[in-house]
Coordinates of C-alpha atoms in Angstrom, one line a residue:
M12 CA 158.3 79.8 98.2
Y13 CA 156.5 76.5 98.5
R14 CA 152.7 76.8 98.3
S15 CA 149.9 74.3 98.4
V16 CA 146.5 74.6 96.7
Q17 CA 145.2 71.1 97.5
R18 CA 141.8 70.6 99.1
L19 CA 140.7 67.9 101.5
T20 CA 139.6 65.2 99.2
D21 CA 141.1 62.1 100.8
C22 CA 138.6 60.7 103.2
N23 CA 141.4 59.0 105.1
Y24 CA 142.5 62.4 106.5
R25 CA 140.9 64.0 109.5
H26 CA 138.8 67.1 109.3
P27 CA 140.3 70.5 110.2
M28 CA 139.9 71.1 113.9
H29 CA 138.7 67.5 114.0
I30 CA 135.1 68.5 114.4
Q31 CA 133.4 65.3 113.5
F32 CA 130.3 66.6 111.7
N33 CA 129.1 66.9 108.1
P34 CA 129.2 70.6 107.5
K35 CA 126.2 70.4 105.1
K36 CA 123.6 69.2 107.7
S37 CA 125.1 68.3 111.1
F38 CA 126.2 71.9 111.7
I39 CA 122.7 73.3 111.4
L40 CA 121.3 70.3 113.3
S41 CA 123.6 71.0 116.3
L42 CA 122.5 74.7 116.3
F43 CA 118.9 73.7 116.0
L44 CA 119.1 71.3 119.0
T45 CA 120.8 74.0 121.0
G46 CA 117.9 76.3 120.1
L47 CA 115.5 73.7 121.4
I48 CA 117.4 73.5 124.7
F49 CA 117.5 77.2 125.0
S50 CA 113.7 77.5 124.5
A51 CA 112.7 74.4 126.5
C52 CA 111.5 76.4 129.5
D53 CA 109.1 78.4 127.4
N54 CA 106.8 77.7 124.4
T55 CA 108.4 80.4 122.2
I56 CA 111.8 81.9 121.7
Q57 CA 111.8 85.4 123.1
P58 CA 113.5 88.4 121.5
F59 CA 116.8 89.7 123.0
E60 CA 115.3 93.2 123.1
E61 CA 111.6 93.7 123.8
E62 CA 111.3 96.6 121.3
E63 CA 112.6 94.5 118.4
E64 CA 110.3 91.8 117.1
T65 CA 111.8 88.3 116.6
L66 CA 110.3 86.5 113.6
F67 CA 112.6 83.6 112.7
S68 CA 115.6 81.6 113.8
V69 CA 118.2 80.9 111.2
Y70 CA 121.0 78.3 111.3
G71 CA 123.4 77.5 108.5
S72 CA 126.8 77.9 107.0
F73 CA 128.5 77.8 103.6
E74 CA 131.6 75.7 102.9
L75 CA 133.2 77.6 100.1
T76 CA 133.6 74.7 97.6
D77 CA 130.5 72.6 98.5
S78 CA 127.9 72.4 95.7
T79 CA 125.1 72.0 98.2
H80 CA 124.5 73.9 101.4
Y81 CA 121.6 73.8 104.0
I82 CA 120.0 76.6 105.9
R83 CA 117.4 75.7 108.6
I84 CA 114.7 78.2 109.5
K85 CA 112.0 78.2 112.2
D86 CA 109.1 80.5 113.0
T87 CA 110.0 81.6 116.6
N88 CA 106.4 82.6 117.2
K89 CA 105.1 79.0 117.0
P90 CA 105.2 77.1 120.3
L91 CA 107.4 74.0 120.5
I92 CA 104.7 71.4 120.9
P93 CA 103.8 68.4 118.7
D94 CA 102.7 69.4 115.2
S95 CA 103.0 73.1 115.8
T96 CA 106.1 73.3 113.7
K97 CA 104.8 71.2 110.8
E98 CA 104.2 74.2 108.5
L99 CA 106.5 77.2 107.8
D100 CA 104.8 80.0 105.9
A101 CA 107.8 82.1 104.7
E102 CA 109.5 83.2 101.5
V103 CA 113.3 82.7 101.7
T104 CA 115.6 84.5 99.3
L105 CA 119.4 84.4 98.9
E106 CA 121.2 87.3 97.2
N107 CA 124.8 87.8 96.1
T108 CA 125.2 91.4 97.1
A109 CA 128.2 92.0 94.8
N110 CA 126.3 91.3 91.6
G111 CA 122.7 91.4 92.7
N112 CA 121.9 87.9 91.6
H113 CA 119.2 86.4 93.8
F114 CA 116.9 83.4 93.9
E115 CA 114.2 82.0 96.1
L116 CA 115.0 78.9 98.1
E117 CA 112.7 75.9 98.1
K118 CA 111.7 74.2 101.4
Q119 CA 112.4 70.6 102.5
T120 CA 110.7 69.5 105.7
E121 CA 111.9 66.6 107.9
Q122 CA 110.4 65.2 111.1
M123 CA 112.6 65.2 114.2
G124 CA 110.6 63.3 116.9
E125 CA 107.4 65.2 117.4
L126 CA 108.8 68.4 115.8
Y127 CA 109.5 69.3 112.2
A128 CA 112.5 71.1 110.8
H129 CA 112.5 73.1 107.6
N130 CA 115.7 73.1 105.5
F131 CA 116.3 75.3 102.6
P132 CA 119.0 73.7 100.3
V133 CA 121.3 75.9 98.2
Y134 CA 122.3 73.9 95.1
K135 CA 125.1 76.2 94.0
E136 CA 128.8 76.8 94.7
V137 CA 129.2 80.1 96.4
Q138 CA 131.8 82.6 95.3
P139 CA 135.0 83.5 97.4
S140 CA 135.3 86.8 99.2
T141 CA 131.6 87.5 98.6
E142 CA 128.8 88.7 100.8
Y143 CA 125.5 86.9 100.7
R144 CA 122.2 88.3 102.1
L145 CA 119.5 85.9 103.4
T146 CA 116.0 87.3 103.7
I147 CA 113.1 85.5 105.3
E148 CA 109.7 87.2 104.8
N149 CA 106.4 86.2 106.4
P150 CA 102.9 86.7 104.9
E151 CA 102.6 90.1 106.5
G152 CA 105.6 91.3 104.7
K153 CA 107.8 91.4 107.8
K154 CA 111.4 90.3 107.2
A155 CA 114.3 88.8 109.1
V156 CA 117.7 89.5 107.4
T157 CA 121.2 88.1 108.0
Y158 CA 124.5 88.0 106.1
A159 CA 127.4 85.6 105.4
T160 CA 130.7 86.6 103.9
T161 CA 132.8 83.8 102.3
P162 CA 136.6 83.9 102.8
P163 CA 139.0 83.6 99.8
F164 CA 140.4 80.3 98.5
S165 CA 142.9 80.4 101.3
E166 CA 146.4 78.8 101.1
A167 CA 149.2 78.1 103.5
E168 CA 153.0 78.5 102.8
S169 CA 156.3 78.1 104.6
P170 CA 159.8 79.5 104.2
H171 CA 161.0 76.4 105.9
I172 CA 161.1 73.5 103.4
D173 CA 163.1 70.3 104.0
E174 CA 164.3 71.5 107.4
F175 CA 165.5 69.0 110.0
C176 CA 162.9 67.5 112.3
T177 CA 164.6 69.2 115.2
T178 CA 164.4 72.7 113.7
E179 CA 161.5 75.0 114.6
V180 CA 159.4 75.7 111.5
E181 CA 156.8 78.2 110.6
V182 CA 153.6 77.9 108.5
Q183 CA 151.9 81.1 107.4
F184 CA 148.4 81.8 106.4
P185 CA 148.8 84.9 104.1
D186 CA 145.1 85.2 103.2
A187 CA 144.0 85.4 106.9
E188 CA 143.0 88.9 108.1
K189 CA 143.5 88.0 111.7
P190 CA 144.6 84.9 113.8
E191 CA 141.1 84.3 115.1
R192 CA 139.8 83.5 111.7
I193 CA 142.1 80.5 111.3
S194 CA 141.8 77.2 113.2
S195 CA 144.6 74.7 112.5
S196 CA 145.9 71.3 113.4
V197 CA 149.3 69.7 112.7
G198 CA 149.6 66.0 112.1
F199 CA 152.0 63.2 111.1
K200 CA 151.4 59.7 110.0
Y201 CA 152.7 56.8 112.0
L202 CA 151.8 53.1 111.7
G203 CA 149.0 53.9 109.3
E204 CA 147.3 56.6 111.5
F205 CA 147.5 60.4 111.6
H206 CA 148.2 61.9 115.0
W207 CA 147.1 65.5 115.5
L208 CA 147.8 68.5 117.7
T209 CA 145.9 71.7 117.6
Y210 CA 147.8 75.0 117.2
H211 CA 146.4 78.5 117.7
P212 CA 147.8 80.9 115.1
E213 CA 149.3 84.2 116.1
T214 CA 150.6 87.3 114.3
N215 CA 154.4 87.1 113.7
A216 CA 156.9 90.0 113.6
D217 CA 156.1 90.6 109.9
G218 CA 152.4 90.9 110.5
E219 CA 151.6 87.4 109.0
V220 CA 149.2 85.0 110.7
S221 CA 151.2 81.9 111.4
I222 CA 151.9 78.9 113.6
T223 CA 155.4 77.6 114.6
F224 CA 156.3 74.2 115.9
E225 CA 159.3 71.8 116.1
P226 CA 158.3 68.5 114.4
Q227 CA 160.2 66.2 116.7
G228 CA 158.8 68.1 119.7
L229 CA 155.3 67.6 118.4
I230 CA 156.0 63.8 118.1
N231 CA 157.3 63.8 121.7
I232 CA 154.1 65.5 123.0
K233 CA 151.8 63.1 121.2
F234 CA 153.7 60.1 122.6
M235 CA 154.3 61.6 126.1
D236 CA 152.7 58.6 127.8
E237 CA 155.6 56.5 126.5
F238 CA 158.3 58.7 127.9
D239 CA 160.7 57.5 130.5
F240 CA 160.4 60.4 132.9
T241 CA 163.7 59.6 134.5
M242 CA 165.3 60.9 131.2
D243 CA 165.0 63.9 129.1
P244 CA 162.5 63.0 126.3
Y245 CA 164.8 64.7 123.8
E246 CA 167.6 62.3 124.8
N247 CA 165.4 59.3 124.3
P248 CA 162.3 60.1 122.1
P249 CA 159.8 57.2 121.8
V250 CA 159.4 57.8 118.0
L251 CA 161.9 59.5 115.7
C252 CA 161.1 61.4 112.5
N253 CA 162.7 58.8 110.3
E254 CA 160.3 56.2 111.7
L255 CA 157.2 58.0 110.4
D256 CA 155.2 56.7 107.5
E257 CA 155.7 59.9 105.5
D258 CA 158.4 62.5 105.3
F259 CA 156.0 65.5 105.7
F260 CA 153.8 67.0 108.4
R261 CA 150.3 68.0 107.4
V262 CA 148.7 71.3 108.4
E263 CA 144.9 71.3 108.2
F264 CA 143.2 74.6 108.6
R265 CA 139.8 76.2 108.4
H266 CA 139.4 79.9 107.4
F267 CA 136.3 81.5 108.8
G268 CA 134.4 84.4 107.4
P269 CA 134.0 87.6 109.4
E270 CA 130.6 86.7 110.8
W271 CA 132.4 84.1 113.1
D272 CA 134.4 86.8 114.9
G273 CA 134.0 86.5 118.6
Y274 CA 132.1 83.2 118.5
S275 CA 132.9 79.7 119.6
T276 CA 131.9 76.7 117.4
P277 CA 129.2 75.7 117.2
V278 CA 127.6 79.1 117.6
S279 CA 124.9 79.2 120.3
P280 CA 121.6 81.1 119.8
L281 CA 122.5 82.7 123.2
E282 CA 125.6 84.2 121.6
S283 CA 124.4 85.2 118.1
V284 CA 122.6 88.4 117.6
D285 CA 123.5 89.0 114.0
V286 CA 120.0 88.2 112.6
K287 CA 117.9 91.3 112.2
H288 CA 114.4 90.5 113.6
G289 CA 115.6 87.0 114.4
I290 CA 118.2 84.8 116.2
G291 CA 120.6 82.1 115.1
F292 CA 123.7 82.2 113.0
F293 CA 124.7 82.3 109.3
G294 CA 128.3 82.2 108.2
A295 CA 130.9 80.8 105.8
Y296 CA 134.2 79.0 105.9
Y297 CA 136.9 77.3 103.7
D298 CA 138.8 74.1 104.5
N299 CA 142.2 73.3 103.1
Y300 CA 145.5 71.7 104.0
F301 CA 149.3 72.1 103.4
D302 CA 151.9 69.4 103.4
L303 CA 155.3 70.6 104.8
P304 CA 158.2 68.4 103.6
L305 CA 160.9 67.7 106.1
D306 CA 164.4 66.2 106.0
T307 CA 164.1 63.1 108.2
T308 CA 167.6 61.9 107.7
H309 CA 168.9 63.9 110.7
V310 CA 167.7 62.4 114.0
Y311 CA 168.9 62.5 117.5

């Protein structure tokens, strides 16, 4: 069975899900800005439950093979007014719960308009299939705690190699625990540009998480505006498989860790309640792609 273990290293290819952000910093920036909007009608962010004290907001994510990650932390008890956020008095610790290794994170502060954001870089590659605990402690010894679990180095595979472009093919994600933890897009290269269509994985009859598509049908959908609707598009497709730049279709995918279950992306502070004595979100994911070779000699 054909397998791919390549990573997304070619900057000419689009990002899985085509979310155009740098996962190192823009992800936590979007969450931070969402938090500002959420709290704009009050000077402080209030706890979800009155009986549980809210100490900090936490925003960040690990991409499994990045060597640097960023976590943004805010004291929720400080009002969002000029200069109030300039200082953050907290000790931040990251621990690998599998082996007990832990280290204290150093703060980097940046100004965002009249407010200040406090980032805590992690200058290490994280391990696959591993749980990490993030602890933020204030001077009184009170702690906010949250966890992120990395997925494995996920791969994709297909039993359908060198099939005709008019044959339905399946791409499986054997490392995925459930369909909701995979986001995927399928693309083809034509006239120097990749064209993409998002596919939502499902569980097949064998219990595997997978997507199915007909390559020529995907091309027809992407070029639907060029169809002559007086004719069946399969009788007169605007672009044929053998006219593509490459004889493969690319499947880009992102495998999310379990902390993402039930959330949309980016995760809103209104949704996330996984931080003990805090709000925000902390998770992990892995990006990869799979090239599916096709026989483009057989066309309509």
